[in-house]
Amino acid sequence: MQNQQDHLHRGLEERHINLMALGAAIGVGLFLGSASAIKMAGPAIMISYALGGFAIFLIMRALGEMAIHNPVAGSFSRYAQNYLGPLAGYLTGWNYWFLWIVTCMAEITAVGVYMGVWFPDVPHWIWALSALVVMGSVNFIAVKAYGEFEFWFALIKIVTIVLMIISSLGMIVFGFGNGGLATGIANLWTHGGFMPNGVKGILMSMQMVMFAYLGVEMIGLTAGEAKNPKKTLARAVDSVFWRILIFYVGALFVVMSIYPWDQIGTSGSPFVMTFEKMGIPAAAGIINFVVLTAALSSCNSGIFSTGRMVYNLAQQGQALPVFAKVGKNGVPNAAVLISVVMLLGGVLLNYLAPKEVFTWLTAISTFGAIWTWAIILLSQLKFRRTLSPAQLSALEHRMPLFPYGSYIALAFLVLVVGLMAYFPDTRIALVIGPGWLVLLVVLYYVLGYHRQSGEPALKTARQSA
């Protein structure tokens, strides 16, 4: 192993990271899950997505400030270790690892469902296993291979949404696809008003909206492998809010202008309905292809994220040392392998275990998302206090409205937790999530991680950064 390099390769180019930042924010939820949120808030769901998007923008700027100052692979787990202590770094790292394992389990299982539309006679598990093998193999080649796949996956999602928005605007303004009769935008207020369920409707949809954004923080994990992290990360982070407005709010605006909001979701995906209205007979097939690539993209990102997080935890002395080794291809092979093996077990569990088990696992990952975002904000607040006046003046990419921006975003997360407690479906996350943290803390002390500060690894990371 002596001939192996001890650091990751900076193989991700600016175009990779720009598209990844955008692709991470556009998940299967927008194509298939938006109908449920629309039922809760009506056309005012656009306000929910805009408010959630602003909170995510603040979280991403907090992460960007630290990532541009110190671009390392462990990202928010490393920053938690540096500024909040080793236990916070350990909890954040393993929480995020588990979050992506569960997310990938769901996405890989979904691949089987989507392929089943075209090949109903082939067992779903064959497609799920094939997706895992292919995406796992991509992550073993080199980080550039991962970036290239992610670039094209993201481009497919973006092109689909852009085409839908442009063609829908043609129908709204000129009546294209509607016999020359312009639909206008009256549907936004003629079916019970713009806020048919009032402010309560907006609040009720808020927790669903926030989890549609899960994955945007993954851009921080690319910091250790970006070719020019200061430039590329700054651009990716800055553009998050505007891209969310265009792709989420823009897409929902045109869909709800063409269709009364109370009819959306009664017959499948809003996107399928819109394409069919334009006279595209293969609409369902097109959207099935897009959600298939979205699921593969999520799986690809999940394997990348979990591998880098285990690698970082091993560097911090909070996982087996073998996971800190990097192959000649610049990939932490052992760390990626353990994540792929766990995913294989997870997919089997998903098919064999009772449904309640998967509900519990999803609850832990839901809690893990809130934890990750909160830790990013708390780490950034502490990070600022560690800077000297000279370092502060030299800080390149500052969090806006500091410190109030951080407090606003934290208050928003507290609101989301309160809403999770209000709804029986998500309340379980606030019971099982803290229980999972307690288990991690017990393991932290039983396995002796509290005696390993991870300082040598931190020193190495700072030198390589």
CSV table of C-alpha atoms in Angstrom, one decimal:
chain,number,residue,atom,x,y,z
A,1,MET,CA,0.0,0.0,0.0
A,2,GLN,CA,3.0,2.3,0.2
A,3,ASN,CA,2.7,3.2,-3.4
A,4,GLN,CA,-0.8,4.4,-3.0
A,5,GLN,CA,-1.5,8.1,-2.8
A,6,ASP,CA,-3.0,9.3,0.5
A,7,HIS,CA,-5.2,12.0,-1.0
A,8,LEU,CA,-8.1,12.3,-3.5
A,9,HIS,CA,-7.7,13.5,-7.0
A,10,ARG,CA,-9.1,16.9,-8.0
A,11,GLY,CA,-10.9,15.5,-11.1
A,12,LEU,CA,-14.2,17.4,-11.0
A,13,GLU,CA,-14.4,20.3,-13.5
A,14,GLU,CA,-16.5,23.4,-13.3
A,15,ARG,CA,-19.2,22.1,-15.7
A,16,HIS,CA,-19.5,18.9,-13.6
A,17,ILE,CA,-20.1,20.8,-10.3
A,18,ASN,CA,-22.5,23.4,-11.9
A,19,LEU,CA,-24.7,20.7,-13.3
A,20,MET,CA,-24.4,18.5,-10.1
A,21,ALA,CA,-25.5,21.5,-8.0
A,22,LEU,CA,-28.6,21.9,-10.1
A,23,GLY,CA,-29.3,18.2,-10.6
A,24,ALA,CA,-29.0,17.6,-6.8
A,25,ALA,CA,-31.9,20.0,-6.2
A,26,ILE,CA,-34.2,18.4,-8.8
A,27,GLY,CA,-35.2,15.0,-7.6
A,28,VAL,CA,-37.9,12.5,-8.4
A,29,GLY,CA,-40.1,14.5,-5.9
A,30,LEU,CA,-40.6,17.3,-8.4
A,31,PHE,CA,-41.7,15.0,-11.2
A,32,LEU,CA,-43.9,12.6,-9.2
A,33,GLY,CA,-44.4,14.0,-5.6
A,34,SER,CA,-45.3,17.6,-6.3
A,35,ALA,CA,-49.1,16.7,-6.7
A,36,SER,CA,-49.3,15.8,-2.9
A,37,ALA,CA,-47.9,19.2,-1.9
A,38,ILE,CA,-50.2,21.0,-4.3
A,39,LYS,CA,-53.2,19.4,-2.7
A,40,MET,CA,-52.2,20.9,0.7
A,41,ALA,CA,-51.5,24.5,-0.4
A,42,GLY,CA,-53.1,24.9,-3.8
A,43,PRO,CA,-51.3,27.5,-6.1
A,44,ALA,CA,-49.7,29.0,-2.9
A,45,ILE,CA,-47.4,26.0,-3.0
A,46,MET,CA,-45.1,28.3,-5.0
A,47,ILE,CA,-44.7,30.4,-1.9
A,48,SER,CA,-43.8,27.3,0.1
A,49,TYR,CA,-41.1,26.4,-2.5
A,50,ALA,CA,-39.8,30.0,-2.6
A,51,LEU,CA,-39.6,30.2,1.3
A,52,GLY,CA,-37.9,26.7,1.5
A,53,GLY,CA,-35.6,27.7,-1.4
A,54,PHE,CA,-34.5,30.9,0.5
A,55,ALA,CA,-33.8,28.8,3.7
A,56,ILE,CA,-31.7,26.3,1.6
A,57,PHE,CA,-29.9,29.3,0.0
A,58,LEU,CA,-28.8,30.5,3.4
A,59,ILE,CA,-27.7,27.0,4.5
A,60,MET,CA,-25.8,26.6,1.2
A,61,ARG,CA,-24.1,30.0,1.7
A,62,ALA,CA,-23.1,29.0,5.2
A,63,LEU,CA,-21.6,25.8,3.8
A,64,GLY,CA,-20.0,27.6,0.9
A,65,GLU,CA,-18.2,30.1,3.3
A,66,MET,CA,-16.5,27.2,5.1
A,67,ALA,CA,-15.9,25.0,2.0
A,68,ILE,CA,-14.2,27.8,0.0
A,69,HIS,CA,-12.1,28.6,3.0
A,70,ASN,CA,-11.1,25.0,3.6
A,71,PRO,CA,-12.1,22.7,0.7
A,72,VAL,CA,-11.9,19.1,2.1
A,73,ALA,CA,-13.8,15.9,1.2
A,74,GLY,CA,-15.5,15.5,4.6
A,75,SER,CA,-17.2,18.9,4.2
A,76,PHE,CA,-19.8,19.5,7.0
A,77,SER,CA,-18.6,16.5,9.0
A,78,ARG,CA,-15.1,17.8,9.0
A,79,TYR,CA,-16.3,21.4,9.9
A,80,ALA,CA,-18.4,20.0,12.7
A,81,GLN,CA,-15.3,18.2,14.0
A,82,ASN,CA,-13.2,21.3,13.7
A,83,TYR,CA,-15.6,23.8,15.2
A,84,LEU,CA,-18.1,21.9,17.3
A,85,GLY,CA,-15.9,19.0,18.5
A,86,PRO,CA,-15.2,15.4,17.6
A,87,LEU,CA,-18.5,14.0,18.8
A,88,ALA,CA,-20.4,16.4,16.5
A,89,GLY,CA,-18.2,15.5,13.6
A,90,TYR,CA,-18.8,11.8,14.3
A,91,LEU,CA,-22.6,12.1,14.6
A,92,THR,CA,-22.9,14.2,11.5
A,93,GLY,CA,-20.7,11.9,9.4
A,94,TRP,CA,-22.5,8.7,10.3
A,95,ASN,CA,-25.9,10.3,10.2
A,96,TYR,CA,-25.3,11.6,6.7
A,97,TRP,CA,-23.9,8.2,5.6
A,98,PHE,CA,-27.0,6.4,6.9
A,99,LEU,CA,-29.3,9.1,5.3
A,100,TRP,CA,-27.8,8.4,1.8
A,101,ILE,CA,-27.9,4.6,2.3
A,102,VAL,CA,-31.6,4.7,3.0
A,103,THR,CA,-32.2,7.2,0.2
A,104,CYS,CA,-30.3,5.0,-2.2
A,105,MET,CA,-32.2,1.9,-1.1
A,106,ALA,CA,-35.5,3.7,-2.0
A,107,GLU,CA,-34.1,4.9,-5.3
A,108,ILE,CA,-32.6,1.6,-6.4
A,109,THR,CA,-35.9,-0.1,-5.6
A,110,ALA,CA,-37.7,2.6,-7.6
A,111,VAL,CA,-35.4,1.8,-10.6
A,112,GLY,CA,-37.1,-1.7,-10.6
A,113,VAL,CA,-40.5,-0.1,-10.6
A,114,TYR,CA,-39.8,2.3,-13.5
A,115,MET,CA,-38.2,-0.4,-15.6
A,116,GLY,CA,-41.2,-2.6,-14.8
A,117,VAL,CA,-43.4,-0.2,-16.8
A,118,TRP,CA,-41.5,-1.2,-20.0
A,119,PHE,CA,-40.6,-4.8,-19.0
A,120,PRO,CA,-43.4,-6.1,-16.8
A,121,ASP,CA,-42.3,-9.7,-17.1
A,122,VAL,CA,-38.8,-9.1,-15.7
A,123,PRO,CA,-38.6,-9.3,-11.8
A,124,HIS,CA,-37.9,-5.9,-10.3
A,125,TRP,CA,-35.0,-7.1,-8.2
A,126,ILE,CA,-33.0,-7.8,-11.4
A,127,TRP,CA,-33.2,-4.1,-12.5
A,128,ALA,CA,-32.4,-3.0,-8.9
A,129,LEU,CA,-29.3,-5.2,-8.7
A,130,SER,CA,-28.2,-4.1,-12.2
A,131,ALA,CA,-28.5,-0.4,-11.3
A,132,LEU,CA,-26.4,-0.9,-8.1
A,133,VAL,CA,-23.7,-2.9,-10.0
A,134,VAL,CA,-23.5,-0.2,-12.8
A,135,MET,CA,-23.5,2.8,-10.5
A,136,GLY,CA,-21.1,1.1,-8.1
A,137,SER,CA,-18.7,0.3,-11.0
A,138,VAL,CA,-18.8,4.0,-12.2
A,139,ASN,CA,-17.7,5.1,-8.7
A,140,PHE,CA,-14.7,2.8,-8.7
A,141,ILE,CA,-13.3,4.1,-12.0
A,142,ALA,CA,-12.4,7.7,-11.0
A,143,VAL,CA,-14.1,10.7,-9.7
A,144,LYS,CA,-14.2,12.2,-13.2
A,145,ALA,CA,-16.4,9.2,-14.3
A,146,TYR,CA,-18.8,9.9,-11.5
A,147,GLY,CA,-18.9,13.6,-12.5
A,148,GLU,CA,-19.5,12.8,-16.2
A,149,PHE,CA,-22.4,10.5,-15.4
A,150,GLU,CA,-23.9,13.1,-13.0
A,151,PHE,CA,-23.5,15.8,-15.7
A,152,TRP,CA,-25.6,13.9,-18.2
A,153,PHE,CA,-28.2,12.7,-15.7
A,154,ALA,CA,-28.7,16.3,-14.5
A,155,LEU,CA,-28.8,17.6,-18.1
A,156,ILE,CA,-31.7,15.2,-18.9
A,157,LYS,CA,-33.8,16.5,-16.0
A,158,ILE,CA,-33.0,20.2,-16.8
A,159,VAL,CA,-33.8,19.9,-20.5
A,160,THR,CA,-37.2,18.2,-19.7
A,161,ILE,CA,-38.2,21.0,-17.3
A,162,VAL,CA,-37.0,23.7,-19.6
A,163,LEU,CA,-39.0,22.2,-22.6
A,164,MET,CA,-42.0,21.9,-20.4
A,165,ILE,CA,-41.8,25.5,-19.2
A,166,ILE,CA,-41.3,26.9,-22.7
A,167,SER,CA,-44.0,24.9,-24.4
A,168,SER,CA,-46.4,25.6,-21.5
A,169,LEU,CA,-45.8,29.3,-21.8
A,170,GLY,CA,-46.7,28.9,-25.5
A,171,MET,CA,-50.0,27.4,-24.5
A,172,ILE,CA,-50.7,30.0,-21.8
A,173,VAL,CA,-49.9,33.0,-24.0
A,174,PHE,CA,-50.6,31.8,-27.6
A,175,GLY,CA,-52.8,28.7,-27.1
A,176,PHE,CA,-50.3,26.3,-28.7
A,177,GLY,CA,-51.6,22.7,-28.3
A,178,ASN,CA,-54.9,24.1,-27.1
A,179,GLY,CA,-56.6,24.8,-30.5
A,180,GLY,CA,-55.2,28.3,-30.5
A,181,LEU,CA,-57.1,29.2,-27.3
A,182,ALA,CA,-54.7,30.8,-24.8
A,183,THR,CA,-55.3,29.4,-21.4
A,184,GLY,CA,-54.0,32.4,-19.5
A,185,ILE,CA,-53.2,32.2,-15.8
A,186,ALA,CA,-56.7,32.6,-14.3
A,187,ASN,CA,-56.5,29.0,-12.9
A,188,LEU,CA,-54.1,30.3,-10.3
A,189,TRP,CA,-57.0,32.1,-8.4
A,190,THR,CA,-60.4,31.0,-9.8
A,191,HIS,CA,-60.6,27.7,-7.9
A,192,GLY,CA,-61.0,28.8,-4.3
A,193,GLY,CA,-58.4,31.6,-4.6
A,194,PHE,CA,-54.6,31.7,-4.7
A,195,MET,CA,-54.4,30.4,-1.1
A,196,PRO,CA,-57.5,28.0,-1.0
A,197,ASN,CA,-56.3,26.5,2.3
A,198,GLY,CA,-54.9,29.7,3.8
A,199,VAL,CA,-51.6,30.1,5.6
A,200,LYS,CA,-52.2,26.7,7.2
A,201,GLY,CA,-52.0,25.1,3.8
A,202,ILE,CA,-48.6,26.7,3.1
A,203,LEU,CA,-47.3,25.5,6.5
A,204,MET,CA,-48.7,22.0,6.1
A,205,SER,CA,-46.8,21.6,2.8
A,206,MET,CA,-43.6,23.0,4.2
A,207,GLN,CA,-42.1,19.8,5.5
A,208,MET,CA,-42.8,18.0,2.2
A,209,VAL,CA,-41.2,20.9,0.3
A,210,MET,CA,-38.1,20.9,2.4
A,211,PHE,CA,-37.4,17.2,1.8
A,212,ALA,CA,-37.7,17.8,-2.0
A,213,TYR,CA,-34.5,19.9,-1.5
A,214,LEU,CA,-32.5,17.1,0.2
A,215,GLY,CA,-29.2,16.5,-1.5
A,216,VAL,CA,-28.2,20.1,-2.4
A,217,GLU,CA,-25.7,20.1,0.5
A,218,MET,CA,-23.9,17.2,-1.3
A,219,ILE,CA,-22.0,19.8,-3.3
A,220,GLY,CA,-19.9,20.4,-0.2
A,221,LEU,CA,-18.6,16.9,-0.5
A,222,THR,CA,-17.1,17.6,-3.9
A,223,ALA,CA,-14.8,20.3,-2.4
A,224,GLY,CA,-11.9,17.9,-1.9
A,225,GLU,CA,-12.0,16.8,-5.6
A,226,ALA,CA,-12.9,20.0,-7.4
A,227,LYS,CA,-10.2,21.3,-9.8
A,228,ASN,CA,-10.7,24.9,-8.8
A,229,PRO,CA,-12.8,24.7,-5.6
A,230,LYS,CA,-12.8,28.4,-4.8
A,231,LYS,CA,-14.2,29.4,-8.2
A,232,THR,CA,-16.5,26.4,-8.9
A,233,LEU,CA,-18.1,26.1,-5.4
A,234,ALA,CA,-18.7,29.9,-5.2
A,235,ARG,CA,-20.6,29.8,-8.5
A,236,ALA,CA,-22.6,26.6,-7.6
A,237,VAL,CA,-23.6,27.9,-4.2
A,238,ASP,CA,-24.6,31.4,-5.4
A,239,SER,CA,-26.8,30.0,-8.2
A,240,VAL,CA,-28.8,27.6,-5.9
A,241,PHE,CA,-31.7,30.0,-5.0
A,242,TRP,CA,-32.3,31.3,-8.6
A,243,ARG,CA,-32.2,27.8,-10.0
A,244,ILE,CA,-34.7,26.7,-7.4
A,245,LEU,CA,-37.0,29.6,-8.3
A,246,ILE,CA,-36.8,28.9,-12.0
A,247,PHE,CA,-37.1,25.1,-11.9
A,248,TYR,CA,-39.4,24.5,-9.0
A,249,VAL,CA,-41.5,27.6,-8.9
A,250,GLY,CA,-41.4,28.1,-12.7
A,251,ALA,CA,-42.5,24.5,-13.4
A,252,LEU,CA,-45.3,24.6,-10.9
A,253,PHE,CA,-46.5,28.1,-12.1
A,254,VAL,CA,-47.0,26.8,-15.7
A,255,VAL,CA,-48.6,23.5,-14.6
A,256,MET,CA,-51.1,25.2,-12.3
A,257,SER,CA,-51.9,27.9,-14.9
A,258,ILE,CA,-52.9,25.2,-17.4
A,259,TYR,CA,-54.7,22.9,-15.0
A,260,PRO,CA,-57.0,23.8,-12.0
A,261,TRP,CA,-54.9,22.9,-9.0
A,262,ASP,CA,-57.7,20.7,-7.5
A,263,GLN,CA,-57.5,18.4,-10.6
A,264,ILE,CA,-53.8,17.9,-10.4
A,265,GLY,CA,-52.8,14.5,-9.0
A,266,THR,CA,-56.1,12.8,-9.9
A,267,SER,CA,-54.6,11.2,-13.0
A,268,GLY,CA,-50.8,10.8,-12.4
A,269,SER,CA,-47.9,13.1,-12.6
A,270,PRO,CA,-48.6,16.8,-13.4
A,271,PHE,CA,-45.7,16.6,-15.9
A,272,VAL,CA,-47.3,13.7,-17.8
A,273,MET,CA,-50.6,15.6,-17.9
A,274,THR,CA,-48.9,18.7,-19.3
A,275,PHE,CA,-47.0,16.9,-22.0
A,276,GLU,CA,-50.1,14.9,-23.0
A,277,LYS,CA,-52.1,18.2,-23.3
A,278,MET,CA,-49.5,19.4,-25.8
A,279,GLY,CA,-50.3,16.3,-28.0
A,280,ILE,CA,-47.2,14.3,-27.1
A,281,PRO,CA,-48.5,10.7,-27.1
A,282,ALA,CA,-45.3,9.3,-25.5
A,283,ALA,CA,-45.6,11.7,-22.5
A,284,ALA,CA,-45.8,8.9,-19.9
A,285,GLY,CA,-42.8,7.1,-21.4
A,286,ILE,CA,-40.8,10.3,-21.5
A,287,ILE,CA,-41.4,11.1,-17.9
A,288,ASN,CA,-40.8,7.5,-16.9
A,289,PHE,CA,-37.4,7.8,-18.6
A,290,VAL,CA,-36.7,11.1,-16.8
A,291,VAL,CA,-37.6,9.7,-13.4
A,292,LEU,CA,-35.5,6.6,-14.1
A,293,THR,CA,-32.4,8.8,-14.8
A,294,ALA,CA,-33.3,10.9,-11.7
A,295,ALA,CA,-33.3,7.7,-9.6
A,296,LEU,CA,-30.0,6.5,-11.1
A,297,SER,CA,-28.5,10.0,-10.5
A,298,SER,CA,-29.6,9.8,-6.8
A,299,CYS,CA,-28.0,6.3,-6.6
A,300,ASN,CA,-24.8,7.5,-8.2
A,301,SER,CA,-24.6,10.5,-5.9
A,302,GLY,CA,-25.4,8.4,-2.9
A,303,ILE,CA,-22.5,6.0,-3.5
A,304,PHE,CA,-20.2,9.0,-4.0
A,305,SER,CA,-21.4,10.7,-0.9
A,306,THR,CA,-21.3,7.7,1.4
A,307,GLY,CA,-17.8,6.7,0.2
A,308,ARG,CA,-16.4,10.2,0.8
A,309,MET,CA,-18.0,10.4,4.2
A,310,VAL,CA,-16.7,7.1,5.4
A,311,TYR,CA,-13.2,8.1,4.1
A,312,ASN,CA,-13.5,11.3,6.0
A,313,LEU,CA,-14.6,9.5,9.2
A,314,ALA,CA,-11.6,7.2,8.9
A,315,GLN,CA,-9.3,10.2,8.6
A,316,GLN,CA,-10.8,11.6,11.8
A,317,GLY,CA,-10.2,8.3,13.6
A,318,GLN,CA,-13.9,7.5,13.7
A,319,ALA,CA,-14.0,4.5,11.3
A,320,LEU,CA,-11.7,1.7,10.5
A,321,PRO,CA,-8.2,3.0,9.2
A,322,VAL,CA,-8.5,0.9,6.0
A,323,PHE,CA,-11.3,3.2,4.9
A,324,ALA,CA,-8.8,6.1,4.8
A,325,LYS,CA,-6.8,4.5,2.0
A,326,VAL,CA,-7.0,5.9,-1.5
A,327,GLY,CA,-6.2,3.8,-4.6
A,328,LYS,CA,-4.1,4.9,-7.6
A,329,ASN,CA,-7.3,6.1,-9.3
A,330,GLY,CA,-7.8,8.6,-6.5
A,331,VAL,CA,-10.9,6.8,-5.2
A,332,PRO,CA,-11.3,5.6,-1.6
A,333,ASN,CA,-12.0,2.1,-2.8
A,334,ALA,CA,-12.6,0.4,0.6
A,335,ALA,CA,-14.9,3.2,1.7
A,336,VAL,CA,-16.9,3.0,-1.6
A,337,LEU,CA,-17.0,-0.8,-1.4
A,338,ILE,CA,-18.5,-0.9,2.2
A,339,SER,CA,-21.2,1.5,1.1
A,340,VAL,CA,-22.1,-0.6,-2.0
A,341,VAL,CA,-22.2,-3.8,0.2
A,342,MET,CA,-24.5,-2.1,2.7
A,343,LEU,CA,-26.7,-0.9,-0.2
A,344,LEU,CA,-26.9,-4.5,-1.5
A,345,GLY,CA,-28.1,-5.6,2.0
A,346,GLY,CA,-30.4,-2.7,2.1
A,347,VAL,CA,-32.1,-3.6,-1.2
A,348,LEU,CA,-32.5,-7.2,0.0
A,349,LEU,CA,-34.0,-5.8,3.2
A,350,ASN,CA,-36.4,-3.6,1.3
A,351,TYR,CA,-37.8,-6.7,-0.6
A,352,LEU,CA,-37.8,-9.1,2.4
A,353,ALA,CA,-38.5,-7.1,5.6
A,354,PRO,CA,-41.9,-5.9,6.8
A,355,LYS,CA,-42.9,-2.4,5.5
A,356,GLU,CA,-42.6,-1.0,9.1
A,357,VAL,CA,-38.8,-1.5,9.0
A,358,PHE,CA,-38.5,0.7,5.9
A,359,THR,CA,-40.7,3.3,7.4
A,360,TRP,CA,-38.4,3.5,10.5
A,361,LEU,CA,-35.3,3.7,8.3
A,362,THR,CA,-36.8,6.5,6.3
A,363,ALA,CA,-37.7,8.3,9.6
A,364,ILE,CA,-34.1,8.2,10.7
A,365,SER,CA,-32.9,9.6,7.3
A,366,THR,CA,-35.6,12.4,7.5
A,367,PHE,CA,-34.3,13.4,11.0
A,368,GLY,CA,-30.7,13.1,9.6
A,369,ALA,CA,-31.5,15.7,6.9
A,370,ILE,CA,-32.6,18.3,9.5
A,371,TRP,CA,-29.6,17.5,11.7
A,372,THR,CA,-27.2,18.0,8.8
A,373,TRP,CA,-28.6,21.4,7.8
A,374,ALA,CA,-28.6,22.5,11.5
A,375,ILE,CA,-25.0,21.4,12.0
A,376,ILE,CA,-23.9,23.3,8.9
A,377,LEU,CA,-25.4,26.5,10.3
A,378,LEU,CA,-24.1,26.0,13.9
A,379,SER,CA,-20.6,25.1,12.5
A,380,GLN,CA,-20.5,28.3,10.4
A,381,LEU,CA,-21.5,30.4,13.5
A,382,LYS,CA,-18.6,28.9,15.5
A,383,PHE,CA,-16.3,29.1,12.5
A,384,ARG,CA,-16.7,32.9,12.3
A,385,ARG,CA,-15.7,33.2,16.0
A,386,THR,CA,-12.4,31.4,15.3
A,387,LEU,CA,-11.3,34.0,12.7
A,388,SER,CA,-8.9,36.8,13.6
A,389,PRO,CA,-9.8,40.3,12.2
A,390,ALA,CA,-7.2,39.8,9.4
A,391,GLN,CA,-8.7,36.4,8.5
A,392,LEU,CA,-12.2,37.8,8.6
A,393,SER,CA,-11.3,40.6,6.2
A,394,ALA,CA,-9.7,38.1,3.8
A,395,LEU,CA,-12.7,35.8,3.9
A,396,GLU,CA,-13.7,35.4,0.2
A,397,HIS,CA,-17.3,34.2,0.2
A,398,ARG,CA,-19.3,35.5,3.1
A,399,MET,CA,-22.6,34.4,4.5
A,400,PRO,CA,-25.2,37.1,3.7
A,401,LEU,CA,-27.0,38.9,6.6
A,402,PHE,CA,-24.6,37.3,9.1
A,403,PRO,CA,-25.3,36.4,11.9
A,404,TYR,CA,-29.1,37.0,11.3
A,405,GLY,CA,-29.2,34.9,8.1
A,406,SER,CA,-27.9,31.9,10.2
A,407,TYR,CA,-30.5,32.5,12.9
A,408,ILE,CA,-33.3,32.9,10.4
A,409,ALA,CA,-32.4,29.5,8.7
A,410,LEU,CA,-32.2,27.8,12.1
A,411,ALA,CA,-35.6,29.2,13.2
A,412,PHE,CA,-37.0,27.9,9.9
A,413,LEU,CA,-35.6,24.4,10.6
A,414,VAL,CA,-37.2,24.5,14.1
A,415,LEU,CA,-40.5,25.4,12.4
A,416,VAL,CA,-40.1,22.3,10.1
A,417,VAL,CA,-39.4,20.1,13.1
A,418,GLY,CA,-42.6,21.5,14.8
A,419,LEU,CA,-44.6,20.6,11.6
A,420,MET,CA,-43.1,17.1,11.6
A,421,ALA,CA,-44.4,16.7,15.2
A,422,TYR,CA,-47.8,17.9,14.1
A,423,PHE,CA,-48.3,15.3,11.3
A,424,PRO,CA,-48.6,11.6,12.4
A,425,ASP,CA,-46.8,10.4,9.2
A,426,THR,CA,-43.6,12.3,10.1
A,427,ARG,CA,-43.9,12.3,13.9
A,428,ILE,CA,-42.1,8.9,14.1
A,429,ALA,CA,-38.9,10.6,12.8
A,430,LEU,CA,-38.7,12.7,16.0
A,431,VAL,CA,-38.9,9.5,18.1
A,432,ILE,CA,-36.6,7.2,16.1
A,433,GLY,CA,-34.2,9.9,15.0
A,434,PRO,CA,-33.0,10.9,18.5
A,435,GLY,CA,-32.9,7.2,19.5
A,436,TRP,CA,-30.5,6.6,16.5
A,437,LEU,CA,-28.3,9.4,17.8
A,438,VAL,CA,-28.3,7.8,21.3
A,439,LEU,CA,-27.1,4.5,19.7
A,440,LEU,CA,-24.4,6.3,17.8
A,441,VAL,CA,-23.2,8.1,21.0
A,442,VAL,CA,-23.1,4.7,22.9
A,443,LEU,CA,-21.0,3.2,20.0
A,444,TYR,CA,-18.7,6.3,20.0
A,445,TYR,CA,-17.7,5.6,23.6
A,446,VAL,CA,-17.8,1.8,23.5
A,447,LEU,CA,-15.5,1.7,20.4
A,448,GLY,CA,-13.2,4.2,21.9
A,449,TYR,CA,-13.6,6.9,19.3
A,450,HIS,CA,-13.7,9.5,22.0
A,451,ARG,CA,-10.0,8.8,22.7
A,452,GLN,CA,-9.0,9.5,19.0
A,453,SER,CA,-9.1,13.2,18.1
A,454,GLY,CA,-8.3,12.7,14.5
A,455,GLU,CA,-5.8,15.6,14.6
A,456,PRO,CA,-3.2,14.0,12.3
A,457,ALA,CA,-5.8,13.6,9.6
A,458,LEU,CA,-7.0,17.2,10.1
A,459,LYS,CA,-3.4,18.4,9.7
A,460,THR,CA,-3.0,16.4,6.5
A,461,ALA,CA,-6.2,17.7,5.1
A,462,ARG,CA,-5.3,21.3,5.8
A,463,GLN,CA,-1.9,20.8,4.1
A,464,SER,CA,-3.5,19.2,1.0
A,465,ALA,CA,-6.2,21.9,0.9
